[in-house]
Amino acid sequence: MAVLVTGIMGSIGLGLGLIVLIADKGNSTVRVTGVSTKRVLSDNVKWILIVKQDDQNQKDAFKQHQNNIRTTLVFLANQGIAKDNIHIGILNSKALEKYNREIGISIRSGCRLSQELTINSLNVDKIKNASKASSFLIGQGVNVQIKDPVYTYSLLNKIRPQILADATKDAKARASKIALESGQNLGRLISMGNATFQITAPNLSSVGSSGKYDTSTIEKDITAVMSANFKK
């Protein structure tokens, strides 16, 4: 007759791990979830601003749009952002229409111009400060959509082996403790599951089977979650 026992064991700073002990005729297996977390700083940032201009006359819209682009570029330069870090996308034009109830159809009422400015940089703090100060553009009358900076970390592949190794050690430590509490010694490693990486805002790591990648913060926690089965 098989006996299934489950429990939860904490790991300081690493969340909770599920431990399952299956015993059957003297043979038993410990299945655990190993977790390892490392704090890193983002080393890349992407920031997008979309400058827009509406007007009844396309020529007038273009003239005002060019002024808005110049104002935006001057602002970025004053924030210390180099021209080489700024990519100016193509100018998009869209006809604006307004429904005329008298004749029952939509008629052209003007045009909307929009152009995307994309900033890519390794200086994440500089872009963070610029994004916080970007409301200045609105105060200058620039019709601009300001997106949140996207912070990423490029060295995951370099640190991945060590994080996986630490998660494996954590799994073994959890398994050893449950084996000791049941009066037995931990045996050999039988199998390991696929590792899942989660990149989250600091202190928001959670043990789970689905991957995550948070891009909203410069500081990030990279967490590896791995299941392992040990013989008892």
Tab-separated table of C-alpha atoms in Angstrom:
chain	number	residue	atom	x	y	z
A	1	MET	CA	0.000	0.000	0.000
A	2	ALA	CA	1.451	3.374	-1.016
A	3	VAL	CA	1.426	6.366	1.325
A	4	LEU	CA	1.532	9.931	-0.029
A	5	VAL	CA	2.648	12.726	2.276
A	6	THR	CA	2.911	16.355	1.200
A	7	GLY	CA	4.324	19.351	2.988
A	8	ILE	CA	5.603	22.873	2.604
A	9	MET	CA	9.129	23.879	3.603
A	10	GLY	CA	10.335	27.480	3.586
A	11	SER	CA	13.583	28.732	2.104
A	12	ILE	CA	14.746	32.098	3.427
A	13	GLY	CA	14.339	34.769	0.781
A	14	LEU	CA	13.359	32.213	-1.878
A	15	GLY	CA	9.676	31.588	-1.336
A	16	LEU	CA	8.118	28.173	-0.653
A	17	GLY	CA	8.958	24.732	-1.983
A	18	LEU	CA	6.608	21.780	-2.352
A	19	ILE	CA	7.862	18.495	-0.930
A	20	VAL	CA	6.195	15.186	-1.732
A	21	LEU	CA	7.179	11.911	-0.064
A	22	ILE	CA	5.920	8.706	-1.674
A	23	ALA	CA	6.578	5.474	0.208
A	24	ASP	CA	5.798	2.006	-1.125
A	25	LYS	CA	7.061	-1.279	0.358
A	26	GLY	CA	10.212	0.238	1.782
A	27	ASN	CA	11.019	2.231	-1.342
A	28	SER	CA	10.361	5.947	-1.355
A	29	THR	CA	10.981	9.034	-3.444
A	30	VAL	CA	11.313	12.637	-2.406
A	31	ARG	CA	10.177	15.165	-4.994
A	32	VAL	CA	11.122	18.764	-4.243
A	33	THR	CA	11.172	22.173	-5.868
A	34	GLY	CA	14.537	23.913	-5.692
A	35	VAL	CA	14.667	27.695	-5.941
A	36	SER	CA	17.500	30.194	-6.357
A	37	THR	CA	17.274	33.987	-6.705
A	38	LYS	CA	19.855	36.550	-7.776
A	39	ARG	CA	19.424	40.359	-7.723
A	40	VAL	CA	20.685	42.172	-10.848
A	41	LEU	CA	20.589	45.633	-12.402
A	42	SER	CA	19.226	46.167	-15.912
A	43	ASP	CA	21.913	47.117	-18.428
A	44	ASN	CA	19.698	48.083	-21.388
A	45	VAL	CA	16.702	50.355	-21.797
A	46	LYS	CA	14.302	51.143	-24.613
A	47	TRP	CA	12.075	54.210	-24.427
A	48	ILE	CA	9.465	55.291	-26.979
A	49	LEU	CA	7.800	58.654	-27.492
A	50	ILE	CA	5.132	59.168	-30.161
A	51	VAL	CA	4.730	62.754	-31.335
A	52	LYS	CA	1.319	63.533	-32.862
A	53	GLN	CA	-0.374	66.476	-34.522
A	54	ASP	CA	-3.980	66.946	-35.685
A	55	ASP	CA	-5.133	69.715	-38.007
A	56	GLN	CA	-7.770	70.387	-40.622
A	57	ASN	CA	-5.062	71.322	-43.100
A	58	GLN	CA	-2.321	68.774	-43.795
A	59	LYS	CA	0.258	71.443	-44.591
A	60	ASP	CA	-0.391	73.230	-41.307
A	61	ALA	CA	-0.297	69.913	-39.454
A	62	PHE	CA	3.106	69.124	-40.961
A	63	LYS	CA	4.520	72.512	-40.038
A	64	GLN	CA	3.414	72.204	-36.401
A	65	HIS	CA	4.570	68.593	-36.271
A	66	GLN	CA	8.077	69.581	-37.352
A	67	ASN	CA	8.163	72.158	-34.567
A	68	ASN	CA	7.090	69.501	-32.060
A	69	ILE	CA	9.792	67.107	-33.252
A	70	ARG	CA	12.435	69.822	-32.877
A	71	THR	CA	11.199	70.641	-29.381
A	72	THR	CA	11.347	66.967	-28.437
A	73	LEU	CA	14.867	66.510	-29.792
A	74	VAL	CA	16.083	69.599	-27.936
A	75	PHE	CA	14.555	68.207	-24.730
A	76	LEU	CA	16.314	64.853	-25.238
A	77	ALA	CA	19.623	66.586	-25.932
A	78	ASN	CA	19.256	68.649	-22.749
A	79	GLN	CA	18.756	65.369	-20.884
A	80	GLY	CA	22.156	64.208	-22.149
A	81	ILE	CA	20.811	61.705	-24.689
A	82	ALA	CA	23.043	61.476	-27.759
A	83	LYS	CA	21.648	61.608	-31.291
A	84	ASP	CA	23.116	58.164	-31.976
A	85	ASN	CA	20.770	56.725	-29.347
A	86	ILE	CA	17.659	58.178	-31.002
A	87	HIS	CA	15.923	56.566	-33.946
A	88	ILE	CA	13.270	58.678	-35.688
A	89	GLY	CA	10.662	56.501	-37.370
A	90	ILE	CA	8.701	57.228	-40.518
A	91	LEU	CA	6.049	59.932	-40.543
A	92	ASN	CA	2.567	58.433	-40.585
A	93	SER	CA	-0.483	60.272	-41.910
A	94	LYS	CA	-4.093	59.347	-41.220
A	95	ALA	CA	-7.228	61.025	-42.509
A	96	LEU	CA	-9.676	62.130	-39.824
A	97	GLU	CA	-13.362	61.787	-40.541
A	98	LYS	CA	-16.506	63.179	-38.991
A	99	TYR	CA	-20.004	61.822	-39.470
A	100	ASN	CA	-22.349	64.313	-41.149
A	101	ARG	CA	-25.911	63.599	-40.037
A	102	GLU	CA	-27.461	65.836	-42.667
A	103	ILE	CA	-26.132	63.813	-45.578
A	104	GLY	CA	-25.714	60.557	-43.663
A	105	ILE	CA	-22.053	59.903	-44.477
A	106	SER	CA	-18.614	60.509	-42.977
A	107	ILE	CA	-16.630	63.360	-44.466
A	108	ARG	CA	-12.958	64.269	-44.136
A	109	SER	CA	-12.379	66.654	-41.237
A	110	GLY	CA	-8.599	66.841	-41.212
A	111	CYS	CA	-5.496	64.711	-40.780
A	112	ARG	CA	-3.372	63.240	-38.016
A	113	LEU	CA	0.394	62.994	-38.272
A	114	SER	CA	2.378	60.777	-35.944
A	115	GLN	CA	6.034	59.853	-35.648
A	116	GLU	CA	7.761	57.503	-33.255
A	117	LEU	CA	11.051	58.320	-31.543
A	118	THR	CA	12.824	55.288	-30.105
A	119	ILE	CA	15.682	55.705	-27.642
A	120	ASN	CA	17.988	52.748	-26.978
A	121	SER	CA	20.671	53.176	-24.355
A	122	LEU	CA	22.981	51.412	-21.918
A	123	ASN	CA	22.637	54.310	-19.471
A	124	VAL	CA	19.460	53.201	-17.748
A	125	ASP	CA	19.574	55.864	-15.026
A	126	LYS	CA	19.812	58.678	-17.565
A	127	ILE	CA	16.757	57.416	-19.457
A	128	LYS	CA	14.866	56.887	-16.209
A	129	ASN	CA	15.469	60.526	-15.237
A	130	ALA	CA	14.537	61.750	-18.723
A	131	SER	CA	11.264	59.832	-18.641
A	132	LYS	CA	10.392	61.403	-15.309
A	133	ALA	CA	11.072	64.874	-16.728
A	134	SER	CA	9.235	64.284	-20.014
A	135	SER	CA	6.041	65.972	-18.826
A	136	PHE	CA	7.946	69.155	-19.754
A	137	LEU	CA	7.022	68.425	-23.382
A	138	ILE	CA	3.319	68.483	-22.592
A	139	GLY	CA	3.798	71.815	-20.865
A	140	GLN	CA	5.385	73.100	-24.078
A	141	GLY	CA	2.267	72.169	-26.032
A	142	VAL	CA	3.712	69.066	-27.670
A	143	ASN	CA	1.099	66.387	-28.329
A	144	VAL	CA	3.155	63.374	-27.302
A	145	GLN	CA	2.413	59.868	-26.075
A	146	ILE	CA	5.078	58.930	-23.534
A	147	LYS	CA	5.559	55.223	-22.973
A	148	ASP	CA	7.202	53.648	-19.952
A	149	PRO	CA	10.870	52.723	-20.386
A	150	VAL	CA	11.499	49.020	-20.977
A	151	TYR	CA	14.418	47.788	-18.839
A	152	THR	CA	16.149	44.522	-19.744
A	153	TYR	CA	19.156	42.480	-18.601
A	154	SER	CA	21.457	41.089	-21.281
A	155	LEU	CA	23.693	38.758	-19.244
A	156	LEU	CA	21.133	36.101	-18.317
A	157	ASN	CA	22.893	33.394	-20.325
A	158	LYS	CA	26.144	34.148	-18.494
A	159	ILE	CA	24.700	33.750	-14.993
A	160	ARG	CA	22.166	31.033	-15.841
A	161	PRO	CA	24.512	28.073	-15.015
A	162	GLN	CA	25.269	29.373	-11.517
A	163	ILE	CA	21.603	30.086	-10.745
A	164	LEU	CA	20.679	26.567	-11.902
A	165	ALA	CA	23.458	25.103	-9.756
A	166	ASP	CA	22.191	27.010	-6.723
A	167	ALA	CA	18.613	25.844	-7.390
A	168	THR	CA	19.853	22.244	-7.552
A	169	LYS	CA	21.687	22.665	-4.226
A	170	ASP	CA	18.520	24.117	-2.714
A	171	ALA	CA	16.486	21.141	-3.937
A	172	LYS	CA	18.964	18.704	-2.414
A	173	ALA	CA	18.977	20.588	0.898
A	174	ARG	CA	15.164	20.470	1.037
A	175	ALA	CA	15.132	16.763	0.196
A	176	SER	CA	17.819	16.013	2.799
A	177	LYS	CA	15.815	17.750	5.501
A	178	ILE	CA	12.595	15.866	4.799
A	179	ALA	CA	14.507	12.586	4.612
A	180	LEU	CA	16.185	13.316	7.958
A	181	GLU	CA	12.864	14.175	9.568
A	182	SER	CA	11.506	10.819	8.415
A	183	GLY	CA	14.504	8.991	9.907
A	184	GLN	CA	16.157	8.077	6.612
A	185	ASN	CA	19.171	9.097	4.572
A	186	LEU	CA	18.813	10.788	1.218
A	187	GLY	CA	19.723	8.617	-1.753
A	188	ARG	CA	20.767	9.399	-5.291
A	189	LEU	CA	19.214	11.924	-7.633
A	190	ILE	CA	16.742	10.108	-9.896
A	191	SER	CA	15.544	12.827	-12.238
A	192	MET	CA	15.225	16.579	-12.693
A	193	GLY	CA	12.504	18.618	-14.355
A	194	ASN	CA	12.909	21.524	-16.742
A	195	ALA	CA	14.014	24.758	-15.101
A	196	THR	CA	11.817	27.845	-15.300
A	197	PHE	CA	13.277	31.340	-15.076
A	198	GLN	CA	11.311	34.265	-13.707
A	199	ILE	CA	12.544	37.846	-13.961
A	200	THR	CA	10.507	40.037	-11.655
A	201	ALA	CA	10.586	43.286	-9.745
A	202	PRO	CA	12.570	42.967	-6.487
A	203	ASN	CA	10.995	40.792	-3.791
A	204	LEU	CA	8.123	39.697	-6.026
A	205	SER	CA	9.589	36.328	-6.983
A	206	SER	CA	7.204	33.422	-6.675
A	207	VAL	CA	7.668	29.698	-7.063
A	208	GLY	CA	5.801	28.564	-10.153
A	209	SER	CA	6.027	26.684	-13.420
A	210	SER	CA	5.459	29.619	-15.762
A	211	GLY	CA	8.119	32.041	-16.933
A	212	LYS	CA	7.895	35.783	-16.289
A	213	TYR	CA	9.846	38.801	-17.511
A	214	ASP	CA	9.150	42.118	-15.835
A	215	THR	CA	10.570	45.135	-17.699
A	216	SER	CA	9.228	47.928	-15.498
A	217	THR	CA	12.106	48.179	-12.991
A	218	ILE	CA	15.882	48.632	-13.197
A	219	GLU	CA	16.481	46.290	-10.275
A	220	LYS	CA	15.304	42.759	-10.952
A	221	ASP	CA	15.208	39.392	-9.228
A	222	ILE	CA	16.127	36.458	-11.464
A	223	THR	CA	14.687	33.266	-10.006
A	224	ALA	CA	15.280	29.723	-11.189
A	225	VAL	CA	12.677	27.103	-10.245
A	226	MET	CA	13.566	23.441	-10.737
A	227	SER	CA	11.958	20.167	-9.612
A	228	ALA	CA	14.036	17.160	-8.607
A	229	ASN	CA	13.347	13.556	-7.539
A	230	PHE	CA	15.626	11.809	-5.046
A	231	LYS	CA	15.752	8.210	-3.860
A	232	LYS	CA	15.303	7.595	-0.128
